[in-house]
Tab-separated table of C-alpha atoms in Angstrom:
chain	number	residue	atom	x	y	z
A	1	UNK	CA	13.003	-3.150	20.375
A	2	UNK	CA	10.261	-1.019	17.837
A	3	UNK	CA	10.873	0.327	14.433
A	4	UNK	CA	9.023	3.329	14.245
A	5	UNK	CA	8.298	4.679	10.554
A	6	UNK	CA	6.758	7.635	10.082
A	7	UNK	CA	4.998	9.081	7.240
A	8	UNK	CA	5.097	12.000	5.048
A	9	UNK	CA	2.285	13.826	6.895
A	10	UNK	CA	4.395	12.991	10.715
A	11	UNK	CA	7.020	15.072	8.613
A	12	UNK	CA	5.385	17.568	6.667
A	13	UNK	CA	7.271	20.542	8.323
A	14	UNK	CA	8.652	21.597	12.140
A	15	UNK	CA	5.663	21.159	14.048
A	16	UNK	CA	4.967	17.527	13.309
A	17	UNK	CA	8.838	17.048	13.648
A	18	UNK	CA	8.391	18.591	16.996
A	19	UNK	CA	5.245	15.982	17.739
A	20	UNK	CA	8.108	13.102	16.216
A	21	UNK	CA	10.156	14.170	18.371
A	22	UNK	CA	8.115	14.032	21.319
A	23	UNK	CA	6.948	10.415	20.550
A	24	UNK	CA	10.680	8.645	20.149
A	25	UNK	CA	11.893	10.281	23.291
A	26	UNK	CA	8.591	9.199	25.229
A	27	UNK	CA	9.187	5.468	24.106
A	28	UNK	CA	12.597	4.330	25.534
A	29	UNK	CA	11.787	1.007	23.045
A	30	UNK	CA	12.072	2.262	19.733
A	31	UNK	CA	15.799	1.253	18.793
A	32	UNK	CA	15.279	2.556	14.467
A	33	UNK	CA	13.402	4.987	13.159
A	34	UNK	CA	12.248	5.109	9.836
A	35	UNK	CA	11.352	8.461	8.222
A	36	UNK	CA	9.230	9.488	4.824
A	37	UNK	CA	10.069	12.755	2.763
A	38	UNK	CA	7.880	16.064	3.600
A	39	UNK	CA	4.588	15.608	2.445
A	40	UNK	CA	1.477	17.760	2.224
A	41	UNK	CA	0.672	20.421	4.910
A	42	UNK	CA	-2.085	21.592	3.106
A	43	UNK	CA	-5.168	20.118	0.386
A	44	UNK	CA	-2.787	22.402	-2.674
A	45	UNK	CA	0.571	21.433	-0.964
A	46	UNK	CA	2.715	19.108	-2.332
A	47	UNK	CA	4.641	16.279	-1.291
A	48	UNK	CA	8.493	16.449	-1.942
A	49	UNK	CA	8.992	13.513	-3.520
A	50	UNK	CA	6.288	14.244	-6.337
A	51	UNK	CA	8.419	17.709	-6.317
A	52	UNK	CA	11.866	15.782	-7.468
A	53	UNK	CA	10.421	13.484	-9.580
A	54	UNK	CA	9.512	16.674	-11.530
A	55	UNK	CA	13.403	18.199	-11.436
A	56	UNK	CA	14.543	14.914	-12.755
A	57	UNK	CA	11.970	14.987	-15.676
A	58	UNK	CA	12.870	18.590	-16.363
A	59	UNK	CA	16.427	17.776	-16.051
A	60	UNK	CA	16.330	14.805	-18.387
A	61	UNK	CA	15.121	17.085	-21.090
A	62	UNK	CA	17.712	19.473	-20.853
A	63	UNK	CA	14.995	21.824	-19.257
A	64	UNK	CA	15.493	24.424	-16.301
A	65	UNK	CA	14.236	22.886	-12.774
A	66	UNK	CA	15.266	25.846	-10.869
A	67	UNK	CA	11.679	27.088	-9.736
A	68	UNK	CA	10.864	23.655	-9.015
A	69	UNK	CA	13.560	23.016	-7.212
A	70	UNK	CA	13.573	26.209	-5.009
A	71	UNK	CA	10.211	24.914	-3.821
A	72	UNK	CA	11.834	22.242	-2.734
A	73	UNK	CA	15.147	24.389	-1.038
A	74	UNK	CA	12.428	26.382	0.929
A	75	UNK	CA	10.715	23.331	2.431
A	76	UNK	CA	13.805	21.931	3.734
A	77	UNK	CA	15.545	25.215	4.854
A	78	UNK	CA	12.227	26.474	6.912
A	79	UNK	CA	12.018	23.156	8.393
A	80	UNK	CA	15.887	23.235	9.552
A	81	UNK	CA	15.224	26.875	10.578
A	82	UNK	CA	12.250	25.959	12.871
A	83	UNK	CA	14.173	23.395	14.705
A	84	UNK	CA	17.181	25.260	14.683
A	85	UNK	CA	19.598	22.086	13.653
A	86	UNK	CA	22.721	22.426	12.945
A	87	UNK	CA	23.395	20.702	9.752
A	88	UNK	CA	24.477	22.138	6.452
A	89	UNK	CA	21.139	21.877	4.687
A	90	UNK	CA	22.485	24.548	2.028
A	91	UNK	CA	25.282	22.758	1.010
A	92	UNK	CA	23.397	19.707	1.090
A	93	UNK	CA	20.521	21.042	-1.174
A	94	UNK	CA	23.526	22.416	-3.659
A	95	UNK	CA	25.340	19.534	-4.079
A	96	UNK	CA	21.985	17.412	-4.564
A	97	UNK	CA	20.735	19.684	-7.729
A	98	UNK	CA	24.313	19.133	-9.024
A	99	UNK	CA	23.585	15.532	-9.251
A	100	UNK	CA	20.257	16.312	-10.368
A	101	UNK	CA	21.579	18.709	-13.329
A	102	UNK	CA	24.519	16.225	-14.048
A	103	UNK	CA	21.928	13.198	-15.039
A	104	UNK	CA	21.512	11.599	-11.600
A	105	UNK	CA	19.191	8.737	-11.933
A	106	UNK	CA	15.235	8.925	-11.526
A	107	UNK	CA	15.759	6.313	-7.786
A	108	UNK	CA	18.497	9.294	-6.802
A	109	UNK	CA	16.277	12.090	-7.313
A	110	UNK	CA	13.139	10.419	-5.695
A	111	UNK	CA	14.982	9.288	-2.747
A	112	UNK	CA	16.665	12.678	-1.643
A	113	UNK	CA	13.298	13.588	0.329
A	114	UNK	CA	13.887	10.766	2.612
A	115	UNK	CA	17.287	11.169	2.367
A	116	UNK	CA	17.659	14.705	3.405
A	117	UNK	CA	14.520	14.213	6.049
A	118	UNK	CA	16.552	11.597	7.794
A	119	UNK	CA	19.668	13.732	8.086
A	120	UNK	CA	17.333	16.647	9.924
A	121	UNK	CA	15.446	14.428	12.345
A	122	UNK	CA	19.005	12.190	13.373
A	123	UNK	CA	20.765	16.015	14.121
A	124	UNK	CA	17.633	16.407	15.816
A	125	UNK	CA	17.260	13.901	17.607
A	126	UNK	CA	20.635	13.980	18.677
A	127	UNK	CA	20.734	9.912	17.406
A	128	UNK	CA	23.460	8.662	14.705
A	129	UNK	CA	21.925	8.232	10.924
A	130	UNK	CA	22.682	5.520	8.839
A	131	UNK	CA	21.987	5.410	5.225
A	132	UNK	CA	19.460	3.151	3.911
A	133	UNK	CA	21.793	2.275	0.900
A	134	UNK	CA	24.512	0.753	2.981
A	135	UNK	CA	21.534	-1.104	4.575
A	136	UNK	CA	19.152	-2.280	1.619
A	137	UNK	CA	20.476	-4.122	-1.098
A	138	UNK	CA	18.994	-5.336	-4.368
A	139	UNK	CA	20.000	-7.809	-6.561
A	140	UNK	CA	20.928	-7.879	-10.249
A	141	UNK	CA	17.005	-8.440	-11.358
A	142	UNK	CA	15.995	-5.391	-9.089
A	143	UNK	CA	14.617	-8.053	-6.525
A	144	UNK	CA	15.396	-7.029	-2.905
A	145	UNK	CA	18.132	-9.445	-2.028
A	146	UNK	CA	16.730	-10.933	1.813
A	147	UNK	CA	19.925	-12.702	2.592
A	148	UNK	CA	22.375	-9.822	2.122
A	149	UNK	CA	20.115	-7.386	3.732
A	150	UNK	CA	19.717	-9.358	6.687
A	151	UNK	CA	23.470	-9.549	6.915
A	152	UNK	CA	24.348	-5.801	6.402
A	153	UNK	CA	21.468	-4.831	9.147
A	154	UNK	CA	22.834	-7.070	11.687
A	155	UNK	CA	26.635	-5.809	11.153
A	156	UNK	CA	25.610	-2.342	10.963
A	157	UNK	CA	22.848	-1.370	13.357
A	158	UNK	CA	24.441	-3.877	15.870
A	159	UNK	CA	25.278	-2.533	19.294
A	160	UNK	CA	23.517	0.806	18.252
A	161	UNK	CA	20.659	1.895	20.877
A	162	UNK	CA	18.751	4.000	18.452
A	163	UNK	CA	19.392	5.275	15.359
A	164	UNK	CA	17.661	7.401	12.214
A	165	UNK	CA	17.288	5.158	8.763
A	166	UNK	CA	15.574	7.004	5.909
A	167	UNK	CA	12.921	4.960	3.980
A	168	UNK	CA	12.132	4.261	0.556
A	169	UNK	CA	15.174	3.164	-0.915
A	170	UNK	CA	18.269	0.909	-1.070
A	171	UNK	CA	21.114	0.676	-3.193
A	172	UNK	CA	21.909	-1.648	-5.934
A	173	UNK	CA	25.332	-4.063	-6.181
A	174	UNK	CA	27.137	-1.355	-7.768
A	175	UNK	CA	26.490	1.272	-4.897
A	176	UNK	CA	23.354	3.045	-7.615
A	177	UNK	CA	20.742	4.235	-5.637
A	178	UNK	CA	17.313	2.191	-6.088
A	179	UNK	CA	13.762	2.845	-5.136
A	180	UNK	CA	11.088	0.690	-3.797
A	181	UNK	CA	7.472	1.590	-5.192
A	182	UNK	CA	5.766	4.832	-3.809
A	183	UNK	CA	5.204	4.113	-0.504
A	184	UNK	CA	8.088	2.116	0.171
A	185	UNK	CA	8.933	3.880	2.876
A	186	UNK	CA	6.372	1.522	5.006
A	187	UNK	CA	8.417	-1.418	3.275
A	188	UNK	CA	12.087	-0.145	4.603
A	189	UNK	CA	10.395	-0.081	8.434
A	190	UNK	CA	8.921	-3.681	7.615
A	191	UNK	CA	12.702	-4.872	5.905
A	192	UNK	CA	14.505	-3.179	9.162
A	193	UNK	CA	11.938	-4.931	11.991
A	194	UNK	CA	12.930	-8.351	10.067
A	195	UNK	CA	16.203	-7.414	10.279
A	196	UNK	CA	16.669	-6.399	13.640
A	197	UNK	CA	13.410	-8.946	14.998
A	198	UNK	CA	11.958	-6.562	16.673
A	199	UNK	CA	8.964	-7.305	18.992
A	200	UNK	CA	6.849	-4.195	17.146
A	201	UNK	CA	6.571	-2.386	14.252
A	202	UNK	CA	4.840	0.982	14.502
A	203	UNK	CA	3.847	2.898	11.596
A	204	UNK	CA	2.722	6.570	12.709
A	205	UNK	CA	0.735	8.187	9.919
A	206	UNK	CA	-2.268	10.533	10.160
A	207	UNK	CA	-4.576	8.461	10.995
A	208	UNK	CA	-5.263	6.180	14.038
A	209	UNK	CA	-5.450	3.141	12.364
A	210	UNK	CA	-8.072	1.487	9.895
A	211	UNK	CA	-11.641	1.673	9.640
A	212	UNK	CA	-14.708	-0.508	9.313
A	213	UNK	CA	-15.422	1.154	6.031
A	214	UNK	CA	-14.374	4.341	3.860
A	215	UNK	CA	-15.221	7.470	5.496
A	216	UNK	CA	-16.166	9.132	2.823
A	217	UNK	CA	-19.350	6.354	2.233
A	218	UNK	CA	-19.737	6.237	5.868
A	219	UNK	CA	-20.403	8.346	7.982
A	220	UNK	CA	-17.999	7.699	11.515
A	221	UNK	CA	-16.992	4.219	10.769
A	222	UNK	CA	-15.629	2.306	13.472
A	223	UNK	CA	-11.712	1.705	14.218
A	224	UNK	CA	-10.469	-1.621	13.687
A	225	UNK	CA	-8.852	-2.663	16.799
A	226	UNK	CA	-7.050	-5.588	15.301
A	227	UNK	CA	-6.372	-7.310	12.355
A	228	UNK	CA	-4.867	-10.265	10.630
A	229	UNK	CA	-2.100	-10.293	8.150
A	230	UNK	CA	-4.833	-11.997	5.983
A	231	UNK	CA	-7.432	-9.583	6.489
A	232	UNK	CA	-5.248	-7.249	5.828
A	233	UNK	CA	-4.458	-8.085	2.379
A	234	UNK	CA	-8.317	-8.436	1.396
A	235	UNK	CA	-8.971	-5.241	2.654
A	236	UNK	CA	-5.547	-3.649	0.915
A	237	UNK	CA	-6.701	-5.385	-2.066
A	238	UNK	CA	-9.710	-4.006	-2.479
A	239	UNK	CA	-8.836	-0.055	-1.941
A	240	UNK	CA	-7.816	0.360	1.926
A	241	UNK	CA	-5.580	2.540	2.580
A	242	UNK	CA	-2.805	3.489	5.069
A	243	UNK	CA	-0.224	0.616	4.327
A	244	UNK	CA	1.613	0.079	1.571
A	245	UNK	CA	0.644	-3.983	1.498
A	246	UNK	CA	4.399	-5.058	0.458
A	247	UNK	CA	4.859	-4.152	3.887
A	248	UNK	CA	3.422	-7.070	5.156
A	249	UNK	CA	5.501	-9.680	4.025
A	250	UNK	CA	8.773	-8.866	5.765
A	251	UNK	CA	7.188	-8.819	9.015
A	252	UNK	CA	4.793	-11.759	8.862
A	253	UNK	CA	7.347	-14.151	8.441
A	254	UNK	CA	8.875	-13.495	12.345
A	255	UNK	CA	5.583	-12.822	12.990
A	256	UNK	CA	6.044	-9.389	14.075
A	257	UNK	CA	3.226	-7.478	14.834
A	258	UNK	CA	2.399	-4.266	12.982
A	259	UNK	CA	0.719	-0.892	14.881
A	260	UNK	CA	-0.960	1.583	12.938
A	261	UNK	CA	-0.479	5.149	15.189
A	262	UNK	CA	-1.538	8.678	14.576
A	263	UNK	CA	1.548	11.269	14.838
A	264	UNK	CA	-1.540	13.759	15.731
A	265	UNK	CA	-3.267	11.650	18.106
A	266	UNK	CA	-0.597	9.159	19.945
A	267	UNK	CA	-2.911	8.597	22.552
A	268	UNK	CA	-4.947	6.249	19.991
A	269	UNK	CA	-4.191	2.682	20.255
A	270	UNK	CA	-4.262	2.289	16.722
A	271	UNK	CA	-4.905	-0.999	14.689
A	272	UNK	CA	-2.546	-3.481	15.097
A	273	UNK	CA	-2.004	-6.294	12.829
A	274	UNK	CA	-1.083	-9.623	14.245
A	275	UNK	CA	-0.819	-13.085	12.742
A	276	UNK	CA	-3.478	-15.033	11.984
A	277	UNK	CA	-2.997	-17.387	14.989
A	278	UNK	CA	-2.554	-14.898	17.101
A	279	UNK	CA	-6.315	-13.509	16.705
A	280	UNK	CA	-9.818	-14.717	18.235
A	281	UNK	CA	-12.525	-15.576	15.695
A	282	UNK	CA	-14.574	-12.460	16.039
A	283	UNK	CA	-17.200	-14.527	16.334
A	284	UNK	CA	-20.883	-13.826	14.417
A	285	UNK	CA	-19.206	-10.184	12.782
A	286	UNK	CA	-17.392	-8.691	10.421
A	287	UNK	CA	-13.801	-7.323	10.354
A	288	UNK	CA	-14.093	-4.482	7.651
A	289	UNK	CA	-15.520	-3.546	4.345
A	290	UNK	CA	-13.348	-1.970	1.147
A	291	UNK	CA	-14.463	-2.106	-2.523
A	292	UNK	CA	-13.249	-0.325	-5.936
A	293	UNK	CA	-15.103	0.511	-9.014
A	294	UNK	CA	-14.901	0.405	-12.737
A	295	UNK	CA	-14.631	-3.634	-13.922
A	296	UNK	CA	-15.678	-4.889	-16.491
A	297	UNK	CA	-17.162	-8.631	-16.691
A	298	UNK	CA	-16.766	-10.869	-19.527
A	299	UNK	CA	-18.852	-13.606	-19.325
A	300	UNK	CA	-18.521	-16.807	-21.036
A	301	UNK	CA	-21.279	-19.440	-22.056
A	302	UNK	CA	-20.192	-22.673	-23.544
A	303	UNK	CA	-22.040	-26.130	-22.973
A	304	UNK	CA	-19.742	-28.986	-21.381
A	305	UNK	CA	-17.530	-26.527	-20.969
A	306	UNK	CA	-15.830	-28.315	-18.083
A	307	UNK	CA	-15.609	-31.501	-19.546
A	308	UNK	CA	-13.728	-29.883	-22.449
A	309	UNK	CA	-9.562	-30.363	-21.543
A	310	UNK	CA	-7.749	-27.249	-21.943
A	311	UNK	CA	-10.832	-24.651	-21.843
A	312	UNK	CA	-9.284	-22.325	-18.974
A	313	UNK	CA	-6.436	-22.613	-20.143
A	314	UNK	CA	-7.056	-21.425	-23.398
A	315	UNK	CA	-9.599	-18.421	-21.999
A	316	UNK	CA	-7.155	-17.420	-19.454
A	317	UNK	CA	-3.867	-17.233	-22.649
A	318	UNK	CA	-6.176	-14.509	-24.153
A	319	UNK	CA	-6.038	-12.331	-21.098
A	320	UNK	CA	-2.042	-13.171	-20.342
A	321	UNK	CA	-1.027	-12.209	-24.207
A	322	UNK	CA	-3.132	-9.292	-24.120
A	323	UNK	CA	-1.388	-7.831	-20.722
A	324	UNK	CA	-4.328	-7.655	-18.980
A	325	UNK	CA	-4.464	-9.260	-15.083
A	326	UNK	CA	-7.634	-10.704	-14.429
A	327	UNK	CA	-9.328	-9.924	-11.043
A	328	UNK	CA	-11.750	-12.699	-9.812
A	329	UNK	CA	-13.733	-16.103	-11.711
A	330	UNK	CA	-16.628	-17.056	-10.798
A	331	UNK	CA	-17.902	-19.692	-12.728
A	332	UNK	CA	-21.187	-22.448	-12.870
A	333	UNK	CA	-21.333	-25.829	-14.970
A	334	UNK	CA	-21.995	-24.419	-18.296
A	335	UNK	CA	-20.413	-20.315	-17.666
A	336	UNK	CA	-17.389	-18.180	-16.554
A	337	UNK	CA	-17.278	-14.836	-15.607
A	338	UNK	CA	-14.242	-13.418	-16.157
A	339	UNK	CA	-13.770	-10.014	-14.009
A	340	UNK	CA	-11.460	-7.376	-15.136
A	341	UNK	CA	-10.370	-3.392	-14.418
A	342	UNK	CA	-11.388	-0.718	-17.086
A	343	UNK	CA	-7.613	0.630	-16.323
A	344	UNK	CA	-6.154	-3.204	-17.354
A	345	UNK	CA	-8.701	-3.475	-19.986
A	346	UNK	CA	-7.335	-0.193	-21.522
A	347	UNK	CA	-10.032	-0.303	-24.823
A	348	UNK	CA	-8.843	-4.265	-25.678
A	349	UNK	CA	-12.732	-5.411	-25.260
A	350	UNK	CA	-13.331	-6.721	-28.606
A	351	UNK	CA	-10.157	-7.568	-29.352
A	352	UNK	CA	-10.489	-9.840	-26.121
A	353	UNK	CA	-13.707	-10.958	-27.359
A	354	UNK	CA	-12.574	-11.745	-30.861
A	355	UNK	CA	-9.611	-14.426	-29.433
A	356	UNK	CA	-11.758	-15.686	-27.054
A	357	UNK	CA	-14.062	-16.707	-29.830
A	358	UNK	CA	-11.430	-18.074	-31.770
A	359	UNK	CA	-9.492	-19.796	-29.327
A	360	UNK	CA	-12.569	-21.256	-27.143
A	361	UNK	CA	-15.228	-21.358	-29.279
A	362	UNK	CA	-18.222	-20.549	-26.632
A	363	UNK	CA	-21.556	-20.673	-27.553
A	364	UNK	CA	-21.932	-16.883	-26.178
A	365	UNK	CA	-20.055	-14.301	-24.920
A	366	UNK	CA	-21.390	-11.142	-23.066
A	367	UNK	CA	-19.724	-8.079	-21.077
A	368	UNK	CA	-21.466	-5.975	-18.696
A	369	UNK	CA	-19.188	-2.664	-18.136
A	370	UNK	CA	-19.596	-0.233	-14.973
A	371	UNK	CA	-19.326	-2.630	-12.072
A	372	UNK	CA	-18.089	-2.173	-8.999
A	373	UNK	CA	-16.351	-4.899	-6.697
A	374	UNK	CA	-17.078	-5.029	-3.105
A	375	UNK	CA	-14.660	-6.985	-0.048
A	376	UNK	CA	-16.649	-8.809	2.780
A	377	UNK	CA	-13.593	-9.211	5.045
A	378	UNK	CA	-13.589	-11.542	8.548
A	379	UNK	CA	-12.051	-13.773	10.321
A	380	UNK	CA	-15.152	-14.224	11.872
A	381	UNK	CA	-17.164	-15.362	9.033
A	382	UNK	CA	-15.118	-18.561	9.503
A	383	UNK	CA	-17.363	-21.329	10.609
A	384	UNK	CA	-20.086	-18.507	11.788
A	385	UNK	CA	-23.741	-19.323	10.468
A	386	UNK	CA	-25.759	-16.341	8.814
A	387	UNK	CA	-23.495	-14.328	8.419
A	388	UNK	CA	-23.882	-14.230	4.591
A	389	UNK	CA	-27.414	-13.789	5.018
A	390	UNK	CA	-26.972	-10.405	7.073
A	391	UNK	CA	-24.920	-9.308	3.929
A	392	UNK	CA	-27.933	-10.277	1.401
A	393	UNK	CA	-30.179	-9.507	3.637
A	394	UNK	CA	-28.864	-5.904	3.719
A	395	UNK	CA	-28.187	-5.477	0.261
A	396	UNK	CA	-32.172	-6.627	-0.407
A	397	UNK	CA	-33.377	-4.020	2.027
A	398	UNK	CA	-31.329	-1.469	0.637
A	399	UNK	CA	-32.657	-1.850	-2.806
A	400	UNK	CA	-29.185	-2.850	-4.129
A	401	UNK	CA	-29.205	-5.458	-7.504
A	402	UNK	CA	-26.160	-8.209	-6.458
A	403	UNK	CA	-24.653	-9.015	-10.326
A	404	UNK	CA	-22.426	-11.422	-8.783
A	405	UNK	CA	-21.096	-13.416	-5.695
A	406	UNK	CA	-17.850	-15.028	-4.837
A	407	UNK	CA	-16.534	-16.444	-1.810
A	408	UNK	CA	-13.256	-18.246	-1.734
A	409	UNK	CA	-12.606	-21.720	0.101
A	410	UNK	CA	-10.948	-19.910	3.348
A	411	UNK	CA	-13.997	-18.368	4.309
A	412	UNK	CA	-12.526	-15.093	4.629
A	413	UNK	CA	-14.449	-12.539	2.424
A	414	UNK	CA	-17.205	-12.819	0.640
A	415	UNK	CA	-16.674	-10.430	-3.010
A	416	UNK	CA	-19.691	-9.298	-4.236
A	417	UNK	CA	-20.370	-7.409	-7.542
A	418	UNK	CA	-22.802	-4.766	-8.123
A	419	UNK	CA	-23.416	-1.805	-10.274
A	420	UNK	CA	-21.444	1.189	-9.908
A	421	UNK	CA	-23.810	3.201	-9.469
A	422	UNK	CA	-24.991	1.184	-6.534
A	423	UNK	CA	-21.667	1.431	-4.954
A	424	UNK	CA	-21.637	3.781	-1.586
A	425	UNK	CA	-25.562	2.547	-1.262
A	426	UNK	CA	-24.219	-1.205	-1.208
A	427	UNK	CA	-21.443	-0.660	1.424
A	428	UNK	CA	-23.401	1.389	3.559
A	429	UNK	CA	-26.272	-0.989	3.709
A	430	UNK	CA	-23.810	-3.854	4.842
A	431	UNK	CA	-22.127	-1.373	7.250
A	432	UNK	CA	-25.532	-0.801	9.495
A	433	UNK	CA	-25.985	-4.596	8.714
A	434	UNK	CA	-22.736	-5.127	11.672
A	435	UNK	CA	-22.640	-1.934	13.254
C-alpha cells in the first residue's frame, strides 16, 4: 500500500483536483490519501488556511469576518461546482462560520480547509472519508500520542481499500480539535504510512522533487534523484524546501521510503528519500547545497579556556536564559565561536555580551553581524578524499572570503560561514565546483 498526500497547490481549485484525480485512479496501490486545504492559484492568491486563521482573529475580537469569509465560501463552492459533487458544501460552509462566530478554537478554524477539502475529493473520488480527529490523537502536553494513534489507525482504516484522510490535524483527549505546525499536513501522510506500514509514501506537491541548489541562485539546478533521511535533515535545516522535516520521523523508523512527485508533472520520478543504509556512497560528489542568511557570531577569546571546568557550561546558560537557540560552535584551544540567528538574537547583543563577561570572564569578546551559513550536504563526502578541497577550491576562485568552517564527526556536511553579501556568489561557485 502508498499514502499519497497532496499539497495545497495539487488542490488549489478543480483542475488540479481533476489531475488528483487522475493520479489515485491510475495507481491501484495507494490505499489513503492525504489532502492539504486550497492553496494559491495565483502569485496574489491566497491559501485558505491563511484565509481562516484571519476569521478566527476577527472573530475573537468581536469583529465582522463576513468578507473574509465569503472569500473563502467562493473557493469552496466553485471548486464543488466544477466537479459537479454532490455534497452539501453550503450547509457545510454555514454551519462552519457558526462555530467560527460562536468562539470555535484557533486548531478548529485552521483545520476546516483540510477538513472541507477532504470531504470534496472522498465524494469525488467516490472513496469513504474518515476524519483525521478520530484518527490522530494528542496527549495531555499537546505531544502526539504514537501508541494510541497507532491503535485507532489500525481499528479504523482496517479492511478499507482506499480511503480520503484530511491532513493537518488531530484531535485532543477530549474530542477538541488540534493542529500540527503549518505544514503538518506532510506530517498526517508520514503518521498514517507508520500506521498502516506502508511500502511508500508519496508526497505530490508542485514540484518534482528537490534540487542540487536553490533555483533562484542557480540557474537549472539538478534534481536529486535520491536522498537519505540524514541528508535530508541537513538540507531541511539549512532552508530546503518542499517537506515539512517533522515528516521524517514517523516514517524513518519502519523505514519507509518517502517520494517527492509533481501533481503537474507525474511523469517525474521525483526524489525519493530512503534510509541511510539503503543508499550507495555517491562516491567523490556532492548530494545538495542549502544555506540561510542573517547570523550573527559571537566569538569568545579566553586563555586555558578548556582547561577551565565549567566554561561551556557557563557560556552556553547565557544563551538558554536569554531564549535564544544557538546554531553551530566552532571552537580552537584558546576561542569559541558561538553562531546565532538575527531573528533569535532579537536586539539581546549586549545584553548577551554583558553576562557572558560576567559569568565567563574571557579575555575578549567580539561579534561579527551579517553572515550567512552555508550546508555542504553528502553522503558521499564520507571517506571520499578532496572533496573539501573542491569546496575551497571553489570558493578561492570565486573570490568568496570563508569567515568560518565546521564539519561535524559524521562526515556529512561541511557548514561554512561567509558574508552575506557573498551569499548566492558562494553557493554558485560550489555548485559548478560538482556539476
Amino acid at each position: 500500500m502508498k499514502v499519497a498526500k497532496f499539497g495545497g497547490s495539487s488542490l488549489a481549485d478543480g483542475a488540479q483536483f481533476k489531475k488528483v484525480k487522475s493520479i489515485v485512479e491510475s495507481d491501484k496501490s495507494i490505499g489513503v490519501v492525504v489532502p492539504s486545504a486550497p492553496g494559491k492559484r495565483h502569485g496574489k492568491d491566497h491559501k485558505v488556511t491563511d484565509l481562516l486563521y484571519m476569521c478566527h482573529q476577527l472573530a475573537s475580537h468581536g469583529l465582522n469576518f463576513d468578507e473574509v469569509y465569503t472569500i473563502i465560501q467562493d473557493r469552496f463552492t466553485g471548486i464543488c461546482s466544477e466537479l459537479e459533487t454532490g455534497i452539501p458544501i453550503g450547509e457545510i460552509l454555514s454551519d462552519i462560520k457558526t462555530m467560527i462566530r460562536d468562539g470555535a478554537s484557533r486548531d478548529y478554524c485552521a483545520s476546516r480547509g483540510e477538513y472541507i477539502n477532504g470531504l470534496i475529493l472522498a465524494d469525488y473520488l467516490g472513496i469513504p472519508f474518515i476524519d483525521a480527529a478520530e484518527l490522530i490523537r494528542f496527549d495531555t502536553m499537546g505531544q502526539l500520542d504514537e501508541n494510541k494513534t497507532r491503535s485507532l489507525i489500525a481499528e479504523k482504516l482496517g479492511g478499507i481499500e482506499k480511503v480520503v484522510v484530511p491532513g493537518f490535524y488531530g484531535s485532543n483527549e477530549d474530542g477538541s480539535i488540534r493542529t500540527f505546525s503549518r505544514g503538518g499536513s506532510d506530517v498526517t501522510g508520514a503518521i498514517i504510512a507508520d500506521g498502516v506500514d506502508a511500502e511508500l509514501y508519496e508526497n505530490w506537491t508542485d514540484v518534482s522533487g528537490f534540487l542540487m541548489a536553490d533555483p533562484r541562485v542557480v540557474k537549472d539546478p539538478k534534481p536529486i534523484k535520491l536522498v537519505t533521511y540524514k541528508e535530508l535533515r541537513e538540507l531541511s535545516y539549512m532552508g530546503a524546501p518542499v517537506l515539512h522535516e517533522e515528516a521524517i520521523f514517523p516514517v524513518r523508523r519502519l523505514g519507509i521510503p518517502i517520494n517527492i512527485r509533481n501533481t503537474n508533472r507525474p511523469e517525474d520520478e521525483g526524489t525519493l528519500i530512503v534510509n541511510d543504509q539503503w543508499a550507495e556512497r555517491n562516491e567523490g560528489s556532492i548530494t545538495g547545497i542549502a544555506g540561510k542568511k542573517d547570523f550573527t557570531v559571537i566569538s569568545v577569546e579566553k586563555t586555558l579556556m578548556t582547561a577551565e571546568q565549567g566554561f561551556f557550561r557557563k557560556l552556553v546558560s547565557v544563551f538558554e536564559t536569554n531564549d535564544i537557540t544557538i546554531e553551530h560552535m566552532p571552537s580552537s584551544i584558546d576561542s569559541i565561536s558561538v553562531i546565532v540567528s538575527d531573528i533569535g538574537l532579537n536586539g539581546k547583543l549586549k545584553k548577551v555580551k554583558d553576562e557572558i563577561q560576567i559569568y565567563c570572564n574571557p579575555d575578549n569578546i567580539v561579534s561579527y553581524p551579517s553572515m550567512a551559513l552555508i550546508a555542504v550536504v553528502g553522503r558521499g563526502m564520507i571517506n571520499t578524499k578532496g572533496i573539501s578541497a573542491r569546496v575551497f577550491t571553489a570558493l578561492s576562485d570565486g573570490g568568496v572570503n570563508i569567515r568560518m568552517i565546521s564539519q561535524g564527526s559524521s562526515e556529512l556536511n561541511i557548514i561554512i560561514g561567509v558574508e552575506n553579501n557573498d551569499f548566492e556568489k558562494a553557493i554558485e561557485a560550489i555548485y559548478k565546483a560538482f556539476e
